């Protein structure tokens, strides 16, 4: 797990801090070096089909992908926690209806729901993460509901009720702080999923739009140009896979710790 | 068995209906129109187009007409592919997608279950660890990366297989592998975990003690209950294959449903997108149903 955290940190820090130090910006076109080979003409990883620096583009894409993933995971956390907490707290009929809705949504091809949302409301980066967050909250809702249900009848909660604490106070002061560790562990497991969904959408041209770039767009452009410049496919692809694997490791490690 | 089926249908049908309603209203609420071209249309042309496609009618009437047509298998006209109905496009694309998805599912189950068995029979061996690593990797690799990378290696560099397009069995090899990989990895992990648990159970020990051949013990006693997690993964797997197919068909230029769906989404071809979404939702609900029925076959305890 330590290795995974280091990997994520190195990639994230490189994406945040390195770009200003590079000679070329991610959208700058070097007309003298179209499809340059690595280590040539001042481009460490070479350039793409219209002469943009591959290293700068990969870092910029990583940054957008990470930003979208974090934002979408937070949207999922917000909706999922609220939904799960209400269902778990009230129980009975309310719980039944709310969880049935979650079950029904689980059965849907959610990737297509996101795509439909993109088609309907136009493609913008704001909608990309709102849309992804709006479908990725289901597991979070289930987890939080389970936690709230077991917490609800624990002696300290019952005691606070007997002591006259309001529903609101019990929720914010006793239940939510106890749900938080598990919710955060699942938040970390949501992030790699969102990275995949964002890249998938951007790969298809339905996510982040030019001039912004993301790992999905880079993989797509690289695939178009792979016969001449294979690195334009392999570099962003490798970064994406490393990031997803490392994030999954971190999430699984955290979940393992919280489950104890 | 029948009770399970009825109970599942009782939730599946309203879900499908909700999908139809939701996608209908979402599409109508969408800003912009499929007729938005680079050159603005004159008001008269616009009105004529709206009238021709019934878009000038009240919303409820449009919905009623859509549902009535849907009940007869008619998804309406495509707004972008002129002279084609959505049903005709689906009829063209579905066989390609079903063949791709079906082959990928078979490959994934054979590789996954086989790998899982091999790992569980010799826990801790080199083969077990190698299979586990391969499974972890293939689950983490997104198909839009593996697809192009496979094409780069096996089509462009080694020249063994065609790069893209549909023609002959060779053209399906790479798409099927790319599509099957994540599912195979997940199935291998589920089989490995399930089988090592059942191998330690009393009924398996009894079967062994009675001197049954190892093959019979594995095949009749240990494997069926171990496959239950695999079966409950079938429905998400089907969803994964459908979404994966969207990318794989785009990458390898196969004329399947997924490619029509992406084109429809990019072109704002609402009836086409709606039709494909409804069809996909129906397929996934069907897979859920099949998974539920398979439970009963594999584990008598689930029949109640």
GROMACS .gro file of C-alpha atoms in nm, chain A residues 110-111 114 128 132 135-136 192-202, chain B residues 144:
model
   19
  110UNK     CA    1  -2.498   0.343  -1.607
  111UNK     CA    2  -2.235   0.428  -1.864
  114UNK     CA    3  -2.394   0.927  -1.835
  128UNK     CA    4  -1.872   1.543  -1.698
  132UNK     CA    5  -2.037   1.075  -1.337
  135UNK     CA    6  -2.436   0.768  -1.122
  136UNK     CA    7  -2.142   0.659  -0.906
  192UNK     CA    8  -1.021   0.496  -0.979
  193UNK     CA    9  -1.364   0.403  -1.114
  194UNK     CA   10  -1.433   0.763  -1.200
  195UNK     CA   11  -1.091   0.791  -1.366
  196UNK     CA   12  -1.194   0.500  -1.589
  197UNK     CA   13  -1.536   0.647  -1.669
  198UNK     CA   14  -1.396   0.991  -1.748
  199UNK     CA   15  -1.128   0.847  -1.974
  200UNK     CA   16  -1.385   0.624  -2.142
  201UNK     CA   17  -1.614   0.920  -2.216
  202UNK     CA   18  -1.330   1.142  -2.332
  404UNK     CA   19  -0.989   0.151  -2.474
   0.00000   0.00000   0.00000
